[in-house]
Short mmCIF file of C-alpha atoms in Angstrom, two decimals:
data_model
loop_
_atom_site.label_atom_id
_atom_site.label_comp_id
_atom_site.label_asym_id
_atom_site.label_seq_id
_atom_site.Cartn_x
_atom_site.Cartn_y
_atom_site.Cartn_z
CA MET A 1378 21.36 12.88 -19.50
CA GLN A 1379 23.59 13.44 -16.48
CA ALA A 1380 22.10 12.67 -13.12
CA GLN A 1381 21.73 15.63 -10.82
CA LEU A 1382 20.33 16.37 -7.39
CA THR A 1383 20.13 19.82 -5.83
CA ALA A 1384 18.39 21.16 -2.78
CA LYS A 1385 18.18 24.88 -2.13
CA ASP A 1386 17.63 26.41 1.28
CA ILE A 1387 15.61 23.52 2.69
CA ALA A 1388 13.89 23.71 6.06
CA CYS A 1389 12.09 20.79 7.59
CA ARG A 1390 9.32 20.94 10.17
CA ARG A 1391 7.93 17.90 11.92
CA GLY A 1392 4.90 18.66 14.02
CA GLU A 1393 5.65 21.86 15.89
CA ARG A 1394 9.43 21.45 15.73
CA LEU A 1395 11.72 22.96 13.14
CA LEU A 1396 14.42 20.29 12.67
CA PHE A 1397 16.79 22.15 10.38
CA LYS A 1398 16.82 25.19 8.12
CA GLY A 1399 18.92 26.79 5.40
CA LEU A 1400 20.24 23.47 4.19
CA SER A 1401 21.52 23.40 0.61
CA LEU A 1402 23.32 20.65 -1.24
CA ALA A 1403 24.27 19.83 -4.80
CA CYS A 1404 25.31 16.48 -6.22
CA GLU A 1405 26.53 15.89 -9.76
CA ALA A 1406 27.01 12.56 -11.50
CA GLY A 1407 29.57 10.50 -9.62
CA ASP A 1408 29.10 12.29 -6.27
CA ALA A 1409 28.52 10.59 -2.96
CA LEU A 1410 27.40 12.40 0.16
CA HIS A 1411 27.31 11.14 3.72
CA VAL A 1412 24.53 12.78 5.74
CA ALA A 1413 25.69 12.52 9.33
CA GLY A 1414 24.09 13.35 12.63
CA ALA A 1415 22.73 11.89 15.85
CA ASN A 1416 19.31 10.24 16.10
CA GLY A 1417 16.40 12.60 15.63
CA VAL A 1418 18.20 15.50 13.95
CA GLY A 1419 16.32 14.91 10.69
CA LYS A 1420 18.45 12.57 8.58
CA SER A 1421 15.51 10.41 7.54
CA SER A 1422 13.34 13.47 6.96
CA LEU A 1423 16.01 14.94 4.67
CA ILE A 1424 16.18 11.69 2.70
CA ARG A 1425 12.39 11.63 2.35
CA ILE A 1426 12.37 15.29 1.29
CA LEU A 1427 15.01 14.57 -1.36
CA ALA A 1428 12.94 11.59 -2.53
CA GLY A 1429 9.91 13.85 -2.97
CA LEU A 1430 7.91 11.93 -0.38
CA LEU A 1431 7.83 14.76 2.13
CA ARG A 1432 7.24 18.41 1.35
CA PRO A 1433 9.97 20.67 2.69
CA PHE A 1434 8.73 23.47 4.96
CA THR A 1435 10.65 25.89 2.75
CA GLY A 1436 13.03 25.54 -0.16
CA GLU A 1437 13.16 23.58 -3.38
CA ILE A 1438 14.45 20.27 -4.65
CA SER A 1439 15.33 19.55 -8.24
CA THR A 1440 16.43 16.20 -9.59
CA THR A 1441 17.37 14.76 -12.94
CA GLY A 1442 17.12 10.99 -13.12
CA ASP A 1443 15.14 8.27 -11.36
CA ILE A 1444 15.42 7.91 -7.61
CA GLY A 1445 15.90 4.67 -5.73
CA LEU A 1446 15.26 4.64 -1.99
CA ILE A 1447 16.18 2.30 0.82
CA ASP A 1448 14.81 3.08 4.25
CA GLU A 1449 13.76 1.10 7.27
CA ARG A 1450 10.58 0.02 5.51
CA LEU A 1451 11.06 -2.98 3.31
CA ALA A 1452 7.99 -2.86 1.03
CA LEU A 1453 8.14 -6.64 0.57
CA ASP A 1454 5.18 -8.86 1.38
CA ALA A 1455 6.03 -10.50 4.69
CA ASN A 1456 4.25 -13.77 3.97
CA GLN A 1457 5.70 -14.41 0.54
CA PRO A 1458 8.97 -16.14 -0.24
CA LEU A 1459 11.69 -13.55 -0.87
CA GLY A 1460 12.05 -14.54 -4.53
CA ARG A 1461 8.38 -13.92 -5.26
CA ALA A 1462 8.22 -10.71 -3.25
CA LEU A 1463 11.20 -9.34 -5.20
CA ALA A 1464 9.79 -10.59 -8.51
CA PHE A 1465 6.89 -8.13 -8.23
CA TRP A 1466 9.34 -5.19 -8.16
CA GLU A 1467 11.45 -6.72 -10.92
CA ARG A 1468 8.38 -6.84 -13.15
CA LEU A 1469 7.54 -3.22 -12.32
CA ASP A 1470 11.12 -2.13 -12.95
CA GLY A 1471 11.41 -4.12 -16.15
CA CYS A 1472 14.41 -6.01 -14.82
CA SER A 1473 15.24 -9.20 -16.68
CA ASP A 1474 18.55 -10.11 -15.05
CA SER A 1475 18.18 -10.28 -11.29
CA GLY A 1476 20.75 -13.06 -10.84
CA ARG A 1477 23.76 -10.75 -10.71
CA ALA A 1478 22.39 -8.74 -7.78
CA PHE A 1479 21.44 -11.94 -5.92
CA ASP A 1480 24.99 -13.23 -6.44
CA LEU A 1481 26.59 -10.00 -5.28
CA LEU A 1482 24.49 -9.88 -2.12
CA GLN A 1483 24.50 -13.65 -1.50
CA LEU A 1484 20.73 -13.94 -1.61
CA ASP A 1485 20.46 -17.10 -3.72
CA GLU A 1486 19.89 -19.38 -0.75
CA LEU A 1487 17.27 -17.10 0.79
CA LEU A 1488 14.91 -16.84 -2.17
CA ASP A 1489 12.56 -19.61 -0.95
CA ILE A 1490 12.30 -18.28 2.60
CA PRO A 1491 9.26 -16.16 3.55
CA VAL A 1492 10.27 -12.56 4.12
CA ARG A 1493 9.05 -12.51 7.72
CA TYR A 1494 11.65 -15.14 8.71
CA LEU A 1495 14.60 -13.12 7.39
CA SER A 1496 16.94 -11.36 9.79
CA THR A 1497 17.39 -7.58 9.77
CA GLY A 1498 20.59 -7.85 7.79
CA GLN A 1499 19.11 -10.26 5.27
CA LYS A 1500 16.16 -7.92 4.72
CA LYS A 1501 18.56 -5.04 4.16
CA ARG A 1502 20.41 -7.08 1.55
CA ALA A 1503 17.09 -7.87 -0.17
CA ALA A 1504 16.31 -4.14 -0.34
CA LEU A 1505 19.76 -3.52 -1.83
CA ALA A 1506 19.13 -6.19 -4.46
CA ARG A 1507 15.91 -4.43 -5.47
CA LEU A 1508 17.82 -1.14 -5.71
CA LEU A 1509 20.52 -2.72 -7.91
CA ASN A 1510 17.94 -4.37 -10.16
CA ARG A 1511 16.19 -1.08 -10.69
CA ASN A 1512 19.23 0.45 -12.31
CA CYS A 1513 18.45 4.07 -11.39
CA PRO A 1514 21.04 6.89 -11.21
CA ILE A 1515 20.15 8.47 -7.85
CA TRP A 1516 20.46 6.38 -4.70
CA LEU A 1517 19.01 7.62 -1.43
CA LEU A 1518 20.02 5.29 1.39
CA ASP A 1519 18.69 5.76 4.90
CA GLU A 1520 20.81 3.88 7.43
CA PRO A 1521 21.87 1.19 4.95
CA LEU A 1522 24.39 -0.31 7.38
CA ASN A 1523 21.92 -1.04 10.18
CA GLY A 1524 21.90 -4.72 11.03
CA LEU A 1525 24.64 -5.65 8.58
CA ASP A 1526 27.76 -7.59 9.58
CA ALA A 1527 31.23 -6.26 8.76
CA GLN A 1528 31.46 -8.18 5.50
CA ALA A 1529 28.08 -6.97 4.26
CA GLN A 1530 28.94 -3.40 5.32
CA ALA A 1531 32.07 -3.57 3.20
CA SER A 1532 30.08 -4.82 0.23
CA VAL A 1533 27.59 -1.93 0.60
CA GLU A 1534 30.51 0.50 0.53
CA ALA A 1535 31.85 -1.27 -2.56
CA LEU A 1536 28.45 -1.15 -4.27
CA VAL A 1537 28.13 2.58 -3.61
CA ALA A 1538 31.64 3.20 -4.92
CA GLN A 1539 30.86 1.20 -8.06
CA HIS A 1540 27.59 3.06 -8.53
CA CYS A 1541 29.29 6.46 -8.28
CA ALA A 1542 32.12 5.38 -10.57
CA GLY A 1543 29.42 4.57 -13.14
CA GLY A 1544 28.06 8.13 -13.02
CA GLY A 1545 25.50 7.61 -10.27
CA ILE A 1546 24.71 9.75 -7.25
CA ALA A 1547 24.49 8.38 -3.72
CA VAL A 1548 23.21 10.23 -0.66
CA VAL A 1549 23.69 8.08 2.41
CA ALA A 1550 22.22 8.98 5.78
CA SER A 1551 24.00 7.07 8.50
CA HIS A 1552 24.89 7.64 12.12
CA GLN A 1553 27.80 5.24 11.67
CA ALA A 1554 30.99 6.00 9.78
CA ILE A 1555 30.85 4.86 6.17
CA ALA A 1556 33.58 5.00 3.57
CA LEU A 1557 32.24 6.77 0.50
CA PRO A 1558 34.10 7.86 -2.63
CA GLY A 1559 35.11 11.51 -2.26
CA GLY A 1560 34.44 11.43 1.46
CA ARG A 1561 32.01 14.37 1.46
CA THR A 1562 30.04 14.72 4.66
CA LEU A 1563 27.12 16.94 5.54
CA ALA A 1564 26.44 17.29 9.24
CA ILE A 1565 22.80 18.15 9.80
CA GLU A 1566 23.61 19.62 13.22
CA ASP A 1567 25.25 22.55 11.40
CA PHE A 1568 21.82 23.53 10.13
CA ALA A 1569 19.85 22.92 13.31
CA ALA A 1570 17.16 25.53 13.81
CA MET B 101 -0.75 0.05 -18.46
CA SER B 102 1.55 -2.91 -17.85
CA ALA B 103 2.30 -1.43 -14.43
CA ALA B 104 -1.43 -1.50 -13.64
CA ILE B 105 -1.63 -5.17 -14.64
CA THR B 106 1.41 -6.03 -12.52
CA LEU B 107 -0.19 -4.22 -9.59
CA LEU B 108 -3.54 -5.94 -10.11
CA ARG B 109 -1.89 -9.36 -10.13
CA ARG B 110 -0.13 -8.62 -6.85
CA ASP B 111 -3.26 -7.18 -5.22
CA LEU B 112 -5.40 -10.12 -6.30
CA GLY B 113 -2.75 -12.52 -5.01
CA LEU B 114 -2.94 -10.80 -1.63
CA LEU B 115 -6.69 -10.29 -1.37
CA LEU B 116 -8.27 -13.39 -2.88
CA PRO B 117 -9.14 -16.15 -0.40
CA GLY B 118 -5.94 -18.06 0.26
CA GLY B 119 -3.87 -14.90 -0.21
CA SER B 120 -1.91 -13.48 2.66
CA GLY B 121 -3.32 -9.98 2.95
CA GLY B 122 -7.10 -10.19 2.90
CA GLY B 123 -9.76 -11.57 5.16
CA GLY B 124 -9.94 -14.78 3.12
CA VAL B 125 -13.28 -16.59 3.32
CA LEU B 126 -14.15 -15.22 6.76
CA PRO B 127 -16.48 -12.48 5.43
CA LEU B 128 -18.39 -15.13 3.46
CA LEU B 129 -18.79 -17.42 6.46
CA PHE B 130 -19.92 -14.43 8.50
CA PHE B 131 -22.46 -13.57 5.79
CA LEU B 132 -23.83 -17.12 5.70
CA ALA B 133 -23.90 -17.31 9.48
CA VAL B 134 -26.23 -14.30 9.63
CA ALA B 135 -28.58 -15.92 7.10
CA MET B 136 -28.49 -19.10 9.19
CA LEU B 137 -29.07 -17.40 12.55
CA TYR B 138 -31.92 -15.15 11.48
CA PRO B 139 -34.55 -17.93 11.19
CA PHE B 140 -33.55 -19.16 14.66
CA ALA B 141 -34.06 -15.66 16.04
CA VAL B 142 -37.46 -14.79 14.49
CA GLY B 143 -38.93 -18.28 14.33
CA PRO B 144 -39.85 -20.57 11.45
CA ASP B 145 -42.66 -18.44 10.04
CA ALA B 146 -42.01 -18.97 6.31
CA GLN B 147 -44.03 -15.93 5.23
CA LEU B 148 -42.24 -13.60 7.60
CA LEU B 149 -38.85 -14.97 6.54
CA ALA B 150 -39.62 -14.62 2.85
CA ARG B 151 -40.85 -11.05 3.39
CA THR B 152 -37.89 -9.83 5.49
CA GLY B 153 -35.12 -12.16 4.24
CA GLY B 154 -34.02 -9.92 1.38
CA GLY B 155 -33.34 -7.06 3.78
CA VAL B 156 -31.42 -9.36 6.11
CA ILE B 157 -29.18 -10.44 3.23
CA TRP B 158 -28.48 -6.80 2.47
CA VAL B 159 -27.52 -5.99 6.06
CA ALA B 160 -25.36 -9.11 6.23
CA ALA B 161 -23.64 -8.19 2.96
CA LEU B 162 -22.93 -4.67 4.20
CA LEU B 163 -21.41 -5.94 7.45
CA ALA B 164 -19.43 -8.65 5.64
CA ALA B 165 -17.95 -5.96 3.39
CA ILE B 166 -16.42 -4.32 6.48
CA LEU B 167 -14.42 -7.36 7.54
CA PRO B 168 -11.67 -7.29 4.88
CA LEU B 169 -10.92 -3.58 5.44
CA GLU B 170 -8.35 -4.00 8.19
CA LYS B 171 -5.49 -5.01 5.93
CA LEU B 172 -6.72 -3.44 2.72
CA VAL B 173 -4.41 -0.42 2.90
CA ALA B 174 -2.76 -0.33 6.32
CA SER B 175 -0.20 -3.12 5.85
CA ASP B 176 1.11 -1.72 2.55
CA LEU B 177 1.22 1.79 3.97
CA GLU B 178 3.24 0.58 6.93
CA ALA B 179 5.57 -1.44 4.70
CA GLY B 180 6.29 1.62 2.53
CA VAL B 181 4.91 0.01 -0.65
CA PHE B 182 3.20 3.23 -1.74
CA ASP B 183 6.46 5.17 -1.24
CA GLN B 184 8.32 2.77 -3.51
CA LEU B 185 5.53 2.95 -6.11
CA HIS B 186 5.58 6.77 -5.94
CA LEU B 187 9.32 6.75 -6.71
CA ARG B 188 8.57 4.64 -9.78
CA GLY B 189 6.14 7.24 -11.06
CA ILE B 190 3.06 5.20 -10.13
CA SER B 191 0.58 7.60 -8.60
CA GLU B 192 -1.36 6.82 -5.45
CA GLU B 193 -4.51 7.28 -7.53
CA LEU B 194 -3.58 4.48 -9.91
CA ALA B 195 -2.55 2.22 -7.04
CA MET B 196 -5.91 2.87 -5.36
CA MET B 197 -7.94 2.30 -8.54
CA VAL B 198 -6.24 -1.06 -8.95
CA ARG B 199 -6.73 -1.85 -5.27
CA LEU B 200 -10.44 -1.04 -5.59
CA ALA B 201 -10.82 -3.41 -8.53
CA ALA B 202 -8.94 -6.17 -6.70
CA HIS B 203 -10.93 -5.63 -3.51
CA TRP B 204 -14.23 -5.89 -5.39
CA LEU B 205 -13.11 -8.97 -7.33
CA ALA B 206 -11.94 -10.63 -4.13
CA PHE B 207 -15.19 -10.29 -2.22
CA ALA B 208 -18.17 -9.52 -4.46
CA PRO B 209 -18.36 -12.53 -6.83
CA LEU B 210 -18.09 -14.95 -3.91
CA LEU B 211 -20.65 -12.95 -1.97
CA LEU B 212 -23.09 -13.16 -4.90
CA LEU B 213 -22.50 -16.89 -5.02
CA ALA B 214 -23.09 -17.21 -1.29
CA THR B 215 -26.34 -15.29 -1.69
CA LEU B 216 -27.91 -18.38 -3.31
CA PRO B 217 -27.57 -20.66 -0.25
CA ALA B 218 -28.45 -17.71 1.98
CA ALA B 219 -31.65 -17.14 -0.03
CA ALA B 220 -32.47 -20.83 0.28
CA LEU B 221 -31.96 -20.71 4.07
CA LEU B 222 -34.37 -17.80 4.31
CA GLY B 223 -36.87 -19.31 1.88
CA LEU B 224 -36.83 -16.40 -0.54
CA THR B 225 -38.82 -16.71 -3.76
CA GLY B 226 -37.01 -16.86 -7.08
CA GLU B 227 -38.21 -13.36 -7.92
CA THR B 228 -36.90 -11.87 -4.65
CA THR B 229 -33.58 -13.72 -4.99
CA ARG B 230 -33.17 -12.26 -8.44
CA THR B 231 -33.80 -8.73 -7.18
CA VAL B 232 -31.33 -9.24 -4.30
CA LEU B 233 -28.66 -10.53 -6.67
CA LEU B 234 -29.15 -7.65 -9.12
CA GLY B 235 -29.13 -5.18 -6.24
CA LEU B 236 -25.92 -6.60 -4.78
CA MET B 237 -24.33 -6.57 -8.20
CA ALA B 238 -25.18 -2.87 -8.47
CA GLY B 239 -24.35 -2.05 -4.85
CA THR B 240 -21.17 -3.97 -4.05
CA PRO B 241 -18.86 -1.75 -6.17
CA GLY B 242 -20.09 1.19 -4.10
CA LEU B 243 -19.56 -0.73 -0.84
CA ALA B 244 -16.04 -1.63 -1.97
CA ALA B 245 -15.33 2.01 -2.85
CA VAL B 246 -16.54 3.35 0.50
CA GLY B 247 -14.54 0.61 2.23
CA LEU B 248 -11.36 1.47 0.37
CA ALA B 249 -11.60 5.20 1.03
CA VAL B 250 -12.30 4.66 4.72
CA ALA B 251 -9.56 2.02 5.02
CA ALA B 252 -7.07 4.50 3.54
CA LEU B 253 -8.26 7.32 5.80
CA THR B 254 -7.87 5.24 8.95
CA ALA B 255 -4.77 3.29 7.87
CA ALA B 256 -2.28 5.48 9.71
CA MET B 257 -4.26 5.50 12.97
CA ARG B 258 -3.87 3.14 15.85
CA GLY B 259 -7.04 1.07 16.18
CA GLY B 260 -8.04 2.32 12.75
CA ALA B 261 -9.75 -0.93 11.76
CA ALA B 262 -12.54 -0.65 14.31
CA LEU B 263 -13.05 2.99 13.42
CA ALA B 264 -13.14 2.07 9.73
CA GLY B 265 -16.02 -0.30 10.41
CA LEU B 266 -18.00 2.41 12.15
CA MET B 267 -17.29 4.99 9.46
CA VAL B 268 -18.37 2.74 6.60
CA ILE B 269 -21.85 2.19 8.01
CA PRO B 270 -23.29 5.72 7.61
CA LEU B 271 -21.60 6.15 4.22
CA ALA B 272 -23.12 2.89 2.99
CA VAL B 273 -26.66 3.80 4.07
CA PRO B 274 -27.71 5.24 0.65
CA ILE B 275 -26.67 2.02 -1.07
CA LEU B 276 -28.60 0.00 1.48
CA ILE B 277 -31.72 2.15 1.19
CA PHE B 278 -31.97 1.90 -2.58
CA GLY B 279 -30.54 -1.60 -2.91
CA ALA B 280 -32.89 -3.10 -0.34
CA GLY B 281 -35.62 -0.70 -1.47
CA ALA B 282 -35.65 -2.45 -4.84
CA LEU B 283 -37.18 -5.46 -3.09
CA GLY B 284 -40.46 -3.64 -2.58
CA ARG B 285 -40.86 -2.24 -6.09
CA PRO B 286 -41.77 -3.91 -9.33
CA ASP B 287 -39.88 -1.40 -11.50
CA PRO B 288 -36.06 -1.19 -11.76
CA SER B 289 -35.79 2.45 -10.62
CA ALA B 290 -34.28 1.62 -7.23
CA LEU B 291 -31.72 -0.71 -8.83
CA LEU B 292 -30.72 2.04 -11.23
CA LEU B 293 -30.32 4.49 -8.37
CA THR B 294 -28.16 1.96 -6.49
CA ALA B 295 -26.00 1.55 -9.57
CA SER B 296 -25.64 5.30 -10.02
CA ILE B 297 -24.61 5.81 -6.37
CA SER B 298 -22.10 3.00 -6.80
CA LEU B 299 -20.73 4.58 -9.93
CA GLY B 300 -20.26 7.93 -8.22
CA LEU B 301 -18.52 6.33 -5.23
CA VAL B 302 -16.24 4.24 -7.47
CA ALA B 303 -15.23 7.38 -9.36
CA LEU B 304 -14.47 9.37 -6.19
CA ALA B 305 -12.95 6.77 -3.88
CA PRO B 306 -9.51 6.34 -5.52
CA PHE B 307 -8.89 10.08 -5.29
CA ALA B 308 -10.01 10.28 -1.66
CA ALA B 309 -7.91 7.24 -0.78
CA ALA B 310 -4.87 8.59 -2.62
CA ALA B 311 -5.14 11.93 -0.81
CA ALA B 312 -5.34 10.04 2.48
CA ILE B 313 -2.16 8.10 1.70
CA ARG B 314 -0.28 11.27 0.82
CA ALA B 315 -1.53 12.94 3.97
CA ALA B 316 -0.32 9.97 6.03
CA ARG B 317 3.26 10.68 4.86
CA GLU B 318 3.19 14.06 6.57
CA THR B 319 2.35 12.66 9.99
#
């Protein structure tokens, strides 16, 4: 089954404020979309709405395929060594070959270090490894470049390109420029209420 | 099913003494400390101690059950664990059922064990000790359930832990009344009522806690 992600006429309200309205998007297999905008315009809210974690104020979302999410929250146990913290998710995701993702993201040397000692960039790479190991068609990435050095940023762009080339979908919210296949951009400011 | 077992293993690893997420053995030490302090406070009258000791153990157990609540839900909620589980099709209800089982396993068996030295410190008779143990066995699942639901409700609040402690106390009163009430009766009716209250709370708590976690996403 082909992966698919569509949002129709979405509005998002946080508290008393309407952040955006009338936002529609459609992604087919192989599409990448850069959600751009300044801080506070609703990029993260849009990602969480697409993930089904937040109810849109109006509008509908429909997806075909499993969703993988990376946001600023790591969901790894801070006191456990990285290898063990990731192993829990590998067991849940039924992943038997985690070595490739660790290689790609240069995590091998960090596996024995407790998560709380990792730097921001290292934590981000750990979250990416979990995403890769899950092997799901729809990627929702919220500020994936935060805290990454130039080399790691390039490898994120390469991973997204590879994912889309393999028939995946990637929606990337980022206030920084990011090179995505197809170069589609959605500026949330255009839909500001 | 295998997802539930994977979750249970993680939760137990976090909550059992020595794990990183729970209160460890502190609730137990607190529980024993109350049993140790009580004779100092009321004096060494053996009859008085034996008559009131069972009730003291119950109050101590109730208060000890509050201690592990602080990290029971809040740290995972903050870390986004429930979001990641949701995306994997694991409902908040299932996650909370598993968490309830792990929470009970992490504190109740050790508490029952600690009841023996506590009973000795208070000079309880064998008969009374038995009734206390049976009562705690029937009542602790209910205490764990109330604790979980309240921990989930207060997880997204600042200073939620202290509030959780206060909220558990009135909700736990029925368990205390019947559980400690069994001490004064020769028949098992009070124990059965404690067990039935526990059962009802265990059945409801995962749904209340799951609703609280979903509501926390909207804030």
